[in-house]
Coordinates of C-alpha atoms and ligand atoms in Angstrom, one line a residue:
M151 CA -17.3 -23.8 -0.2
S152 CA -15.3 -21.8 -2.7
N153 CA -11.7 -22.6 -3.4
V154 CA -11.0 -19.2 -4.9
P155 CA -8.2 -17.3 -3.0
V156 CA -9.5 -14.3 -1.0
A157 CA -8.0 -11.0 0.1
V158 CA -9.5 -8.6 2.7
V159 CA -8.5 -5.0 3.2
T160 CA -9.8 -3.1 6.3
G161 CA -10.9 0.5 6.1
S162 CA -10.8 0.5 2.3
N163 CA -13.7 2.8 1.3
K164 CA -11.2 5.6 0.8
G165 CA -7.5 6.7 1.0
I166 CA -4.7 4.1 1.0
G167 CA -7.0 1.2 1.7
F168 CA -9.0 2.0 -1.4
A169 CA -5.9 2.2 -3.5
I170 CA -4.7 -1.2 -2.0
V171 CA -8.0 -2.7 -3.1
R172 CA -7.6 -1.2 -6.6
A173 CA -4.1 -2.7 -7.0
L174 CA -5.2 -6.1 -5.6
C175 CA -8.2 -6.1 -8.1
K176 CA -5.6 -5.8 -10.9
Q177 CA -3.0 -8.2 -9.5
F178 CA -4.5 -10.7 -7.0
P179 CA -5.8 -13.9 -8.5
G180 CA -9.0 -14.2 -6.5
D181 CA -11.8 -12.4 -4.7
V182 CA -10.9 -9.0 -3.2
Y183 CA -13.0 -7.6 -0.4
L184 CA -13.3 -3.9 0.1
T185 CA -14.5 -3.4 3.7
A186 CA -15.9 -0.3 5.4
R187 CA -17.6 0.4 8.7
D188 CA -20.3 2.3 6.8
P189 CA -22.0 0.1 4.1
G190 CA -23.1 3.2 2.1
R191 CA -19.6 4.5 1.9
G192 CA -18.3 1.0 1.1
Q193 CA -20.8 0.3 -1.7
K194 CA -20.1 3.7 -3.2
A195 CA -16.4 2.8 -3.3
V196 CA -17.1 -0.5 -4.9
A197 CA -19.2 1.3 -7.6
K198 CA -16.3 3.7 -8.2
L199 CA -14.0 0.8 -8.9
Q200 CA -16.6 -0.8 -11.1
E201 CA -16.5 2.4 -13.3
E202 CA -12.8 1.7 -13.7
G203 CA -13.6 -1.8 -14.9
L204 CA -12.5 -3.4 -11.6
C205 CA -14.5 -5.9 -9.6
A206 CA -14.2 -5.7 -5.8
L207 CA -16.7 -7.4 -3.4
F208 CA -18.0 -5.7 -0.3
H209 CA -18.3 -6.8 3.3
Q210 CA -19.1 -4.5 6.3
L211 CA -16.3 -4.3 8.9
D212 CA -16.0 -1.9 11.8
I213 CA -12.8 -2.8 13.6
D214 CA -14.1 -1.2 16.8
D215 CA -16.9 -3.6 16.9
L216 CA -16.2 -7.2 17.9
Q217 CA -19.6 -8.4 16.6
S218 CA -18.8 -6.9 13.2
I219 CA -15.3 -8.6 13.1
R220 CA -16.8 -11.9 14.1
A221 CA -19.5 -11.6 11.4
L222 CA -16.8 -11.2 8.8
R223 CA -14.8 -14.1 10.3
D224 CA -17.9 -16.4 10.1
F225 CA -18.6 -15.3 6.5
L226 CA -15.0 -16.0 5.4
K227 CA -14.9 -19.4 7.2
E228 CA -18.2 -20.5 5.6
K229 CA -17.7 -19.1 2.1
Y230 CA -13.9 -19.7 1.6
G231 CA -12.8 -21.9 4.5
G232 CA -10.4 -19.1 5.5
L233 CA -8.5 -16.3 3.8
N234 CA -5.3 -15.8 1.9
V235 CA -4.4 -12.1 2.3
L236 CA -5.3 -9.8 5.2
V237 CA -4.3 -6.1 5.1
N238 CA -5.0 -4.3 8.3
N239 CA -5.2 -0.7 7.0
A240 CA -8.0 0.9 9.0
G241 CA -6.8 3.7 11.2
I242 CA -7.5 7.1 12.6
A243 CA -5.6 10.2 13.6
F244 CA -6.6 13.4 15.3
K245 CA -5.5 16.6 13.4
V246 CA -2.6 18.5 15.0
R247 CA -4.9 21.5 15.7
D248 CA -7.6 19.3 17.3
T249 CA -8.4 20.6 20.8
T250 CA -9.9 17.4 22.2
P251 CA -8.1 16.7 25.5
F252 CA -5.0 14.5 25.1
A253 CA -6.3 11.7 27.3
V254 CA -9.4 11.4 25.1
Q255 CA -7.3 11.5 22.0
A256 CA -5.2 8.7 23.5
E257 CA -8.1 6.5 24.4
V258 CA -9.9 6.9 21.0
T259 CA -6.8 6.5 18.9
L260 CA -5.5 3.5 20.8
K261 CA -9.0 1.9 20.6
T262 CA -9.1 1.8 16.9
N263 CA -5.4 1.7 15.8
F264 CA -4.1 -0.8 18.4
F265 CA -7.0 -2.6 20.1
G266 CA -9.2 -2.7 17.0
T267 CA -6.4 -4.0 14.8
R268 CA -5.5 -6.5 17.5
N269 CA -9.1 -7.8 17.7
V270 CA -9.1 -8.3 13.9
C271 CA -5.9 -10.3 14.1
T272 CA -7.2 -12.4 17.0
E273 CA -10.3 -13.4 15.1
L274 CA -8.8 -13.6 11.5
L275 CA -5.2 -14.8 11.9
P276 CA -6.3 -18.4 12.8
L277 CA -8.2 -18.4 9.4
V278 CA -5.2 -17.4 7.3
K279 CA -4.3 -20.3 5.0
P280 CA -0.8 -21.7 4.4
Y281 CA 1.3 -19.4 2.2
G282 CA -1.0 -16.5 3.3
K283 CA 0.2 -12.9 3.8
V284 CA -0.7 -10.5 6.5
V285 CA 0.2 -6.8 6.3
N286 CA -0.3 -4.4 9.2
V287 CA -0.2 -0.8 8.1
S288 CA 1.8 1.1 10.7
S289 CA 3.8 4.3 10.2
M290 CA 7.3 5.7 10.3
V291 CA 5.9 7.7 13.2
S292 CA 6.1 4.5 15.2
S293 CA 9.9 4.6 14.8
S294 CA 10.1 8.3 15.8
A295 CA 7.8 7.8 18.7
L296 CA 9.9 4.8 19.8
G297 CA 12.9 7.2 19.9
G298 CA 10.9 9.5 22.2
C299 CA 10.2 6.7 24.7
S300 CA 12.3 6.2 27.9
Q301 CA 15.2 3.8 27.6
E302 CA 13.2 1.3 29.7
L303 CA 10.2 1.5 27.3
Q304 CA 12.4 1.3 24.2
Q305 CA 14.0 -1.9 25.6
K306 CA 10.6 -3.4 26.1
F307 CA 9.3 -2.5 22.7
R308 CA 12.4 -3.8 21.0
S309 CA 12.5 -7.0 23.0
D310 CA 12.3 -10.3 21.1
T311 CA 10.5 -12.0 24.0
I312 CA 7.7 -9.4 24.8
T313 CA 4.4 -11.2 24.8
E314 CA 1.1 -9.9 23.4
D315 CA -0.3 -9.7 27.0
E316 CA 2.6 -7.5 28.0
L317 CA 2.1 -5.3 25.0
V318 CA -1.6 -4.9 25.8
E319 CA -0.7 -4.0 29.4
L320 CA 1.7 -1.3 28.1
M321 CA -0.8 0.2 25.7
T322 CA -3.4 0.2 28.4
K323 CA -1.0 1.9 30.8
F324 CA -0.3 4.6 28.3
V325 CA -4.0 5.5 28.1
E326 CA -4.3 5.4 31.9
D327 CA -1.1 7.5 32.3
T328 CA -2.6 10.2 30.0
K329 CA -5.7 10.3 32.1
K330 CA -3.5 11.0 35.2
S331 CA -1.4 13.4 33.2
V332 CA 1.7 11.4 34.1
H333 CA 2.5 9.9 30.7
E334 CA 5.6 12.0 30.1
K335 CA 6.9 11.4 33.6
E336 CA 6.3 7.6 32.9
G337 CA 8.5 7.8 29.8
W338 CA 5.9 8.1 27.0
P339 CA 6.3 10.5 24.0
N340 CA 3.6 13.1 23.6
T341 CA 1.9 11.4 20.6
A342 CA -1.1 9.2 20.9
Y343 CA -1.0 8.3 17.2
G344 CA 2.7 7.5 17.6
V345 CA 2.2 5.2 20.5
S346 CA -0.7 3.5 18.8
K347 CA 1.6 2.7 15.8
I348 CA 4.4 1.5 18.2
G349 CA 1.7 -0.9 19.3
V350 CA 0.9 -2.0 15.7
T351 CA 4.6 -2.5 14.8
V352 CA 5.4 -4.4 18.0
L353 CA 2.2 -6.5 17.7
S354 CA 3.4 -7.5 14.2
R355 CA 6.8 -8.6 15.5
I356 CA 5.1 -10.7 18.2
Q357 CA 2.6 -12.2 15.8
A358 CA 5.3 -13.2 13.3
R359 CA 7.2 -14.9 16.2
M360 CA 4.0 -16.8 17.2
L361 CA 3.5 -18.0 13.6
N362 CA 7.1 -19.3 13.7
E363 CA 6.4 -21.1 16.9
K364 CA 2.9 -22.4 16.3
R365 CA 2.5 -22.7 12.5
K366 CA 5.9 -23.5 11.2
G367 CA 5.5 -25.1 7.9
D368 CA 2.5 -23.0 6.9
H369 CA 4.8 -20.4 5.3
I370 CA 2.7 -17.4 6.3
L371 CA 4.5 -14.1 6.0
L372 CA 3.4 -11.2 8.3
N373 CA 4.9 -7.7 8.3
A374 CA 4.2 -4.2 9.3
C375 CA 4.9 -1.3 7.0
C376 CA 4.7 2.5 6.4
P377 CA 2.9 3.6 3.2
G378 CA 4.9 6.9 3.2
W379 CA 3.4 10.4 3.5
V380 CA 0.2 10.0 1.4
R381 CA -2.4 12.5 0.2
T382 CA -5.5 11.3 2.0
D383 CA -8.1 12.8 4.3
M384 CA -5.7 11.8 7.1
A385 CA -2.5 13.4 5.9
G386 CA -3.9 16.2 3.8
P387 CA -3.1 17.6 0.3
Q388 CA 0.5 18.6 1.0
A389 CA 1.7 15.0 1.4
T390 CA 4.2 13.7 -1.2
K391 CA 2.7 10.4 -2.4
S392 CA -0.6 9.7 -4.2
P393 CA -2.8 7.0 -2.7
D394 CA -1.7 4.5 -5.4
E395 CA 2.0 5.2 -4.6
G396 CA 1.1 4.8 -0.9
A397 CA -0.4 1.4 -1.7
E398 CA 2.9 0.1 -3.3
T399 CA 4.6 -1.3 -0.2
P400 CA 1.5 -2.8 1.4
V401 CA 0.6 -4.5 -1.9
Y402 CA 4.2 -5.7 -2.4
L403 CA 3.9 -7.4 1.0
A404 CA 0.4 -8.8 0.3
L405 CA 1.6 -10.3 -3.0
L406 CA 5.0 -11.8 -2.0
P407 CA 5.6 -14.9 -4.1
S408 CA 4.8 -18.3 -2.5
D409 CA 8.4 -19.3 -2.6
A410 CA 9.6 -16.2 -0.6
D411 CA 10.7 -17.0 2.9
G412 CA 10.9 -13.3 3.9
P413 CA 10.5 -10.5 4.8
H414 CA 8.7 -11.8 7.9
G415 CA 8.2 -10.0 11.2
Q416 CA 9.7 -6.9 9.8
F417 CA 8.9 -3.2 9.5
L418 CA 9.2 -1.9 6.0
S419 CA 8.9 1.4 4.1
N420 CA 9.5 1.9 0.4
K421 CA 9.7 -1.9 0.1
T422 CA 12.8 -1.9 2.3
V423 CA 13.3 -3.5 5.8
R424 CA 13.9 -0.8 8.4
T425 CA 15.7 -1.3 11.7
W426 CA 13.3 -1.3 14.6
Ligands
LIG715 P1 -8.0 7.9 5.7 O1 -8.0 8.4 4.3 O2 -8.5 8.7 6.8 O3 -8.7 6.5 5.6 C1 -8.8 5.7 6.8 C2 -9.7 4.6 6.5 O4 -9.9 3.8 7.7 C3 -11.2 5.0 6.1 O5 -11.7 4.1 5.2 C4 -11.9 4.9 7.5 O6 -13.3 4.7 7.3 C5 -11.3 3.7 8.0 N1 -11.6 3.5 9.4 C6 -11.3 4.3 10.5 N2 -11.8 3.7 11.6 C7 -12.3 2.5 11.3 C8 -13.0 1.5 12.0 N3 -13.2 1.6 13.3 N4 -13.4 0.4 11.3 C9 -13.2 0.3 10.0 N5 -12.6 1.2 9.2 C10 -12.2 2.4 9.9 O7 -6.5 7.5 6.1 P2 -5.2 6.9 5.2 O8 -4.2 8.0 5.1 O9 -5.8 6.2 4.0 O10 -4.7 5.8 6.2 C11 -4.7 4.5 6.0 C12 -3.7 3.8 7.0 O11 -2.4 4.3 6.7 C13 -3.9 4.2 8.4 O12 -3.7 3.1 9.3 C14 -2.9 5.3 8.7 O13 -2.6 5.4 10.1 C15 -1.8 4.8 7.8 N6 -0.8 5.8 7.5 C16 -1.1 6.9 6.7 C17 -0.2 7.8 6.3 C18 -0.5 9.0 5.4 O14 0.4 9.8 5.1 N7 -1.7 9.1 4.9 C19 1.1 7.7 6.8 C20 1.5 6.6 7.5 C21 0.5 5.7 7.9 P3 -14.3 6.0 7.3 O15 -14.4 6.6 6.0 O16 -15.6 5.3 7.7 O17 -13.8 7.0 8.4

């Protein structure tokens, strides 16, 4: 088993994830795994970094596929006995002009952004070693979508006692409510991406609390963040930040020094803790 520190970035064949891997290759003292659901796209991305003189390793990972997540888990367990840095970056968004029915958009978006990210956490968090870092890439849109929720939902999503099961129930209810076209009546905002990212931010707050309760003394720091508005296939060419600039806050959180006792359980943008 290797004693080398290891970092894993989900959805990193392009966009912000790719830029996070690039930065980690330069700054993280260990093995950096670029992961992608499609091995062809992943290997091509690794080759691109190689041309820049950077050495990333590749492992397949489709966060929608539990088997794929478990294969990565078993690989990390066997080869490294765990992992040191996990960046949950993979995500999807329908374009504003997309005419796919809203209920379908809700189901598909929540499946990857919330349920897929949660499944990765369920399988990989127990493997995170002491002094490890976990970064969940959410979005400022989670904050604006929270503001668009009913007072009752806002209170639940801001609660310091909400459980993961309760959050899963709420995310499932959103998808069901869109199918019955009652989501607005039930207090939800009209954004599937926004609700999925509320899920990611609240999940991060819950997971940080669980680490405090169950692994106190392991000094693991777990946070959610927004990369900013970044020029990628998701956000388009008008966005204000380059992918490398978008990677800055996630990379800052992934490389917090081992003597740092925070941030933990926070939502950050531009390396600054934001009020949830
Ligand atoms: P992007 O260019 O579209 O890249 C998304 C990445 O996620 C791709 O590598 C994609 O792989 C991967 N992915 C999607 N579904 C996956 C799955 N089921 N399993 C594994 N990988 C999957 O988007 P981006 O702008 O870099 O976004 C990265 C993250 O930042 C997302 O979580 C996004 O919500 C968040 N974010 C972005 C912005 C922005 O302005 N760009 C703002 C706030 C938050 P494929 O190539 O195979 O599709």
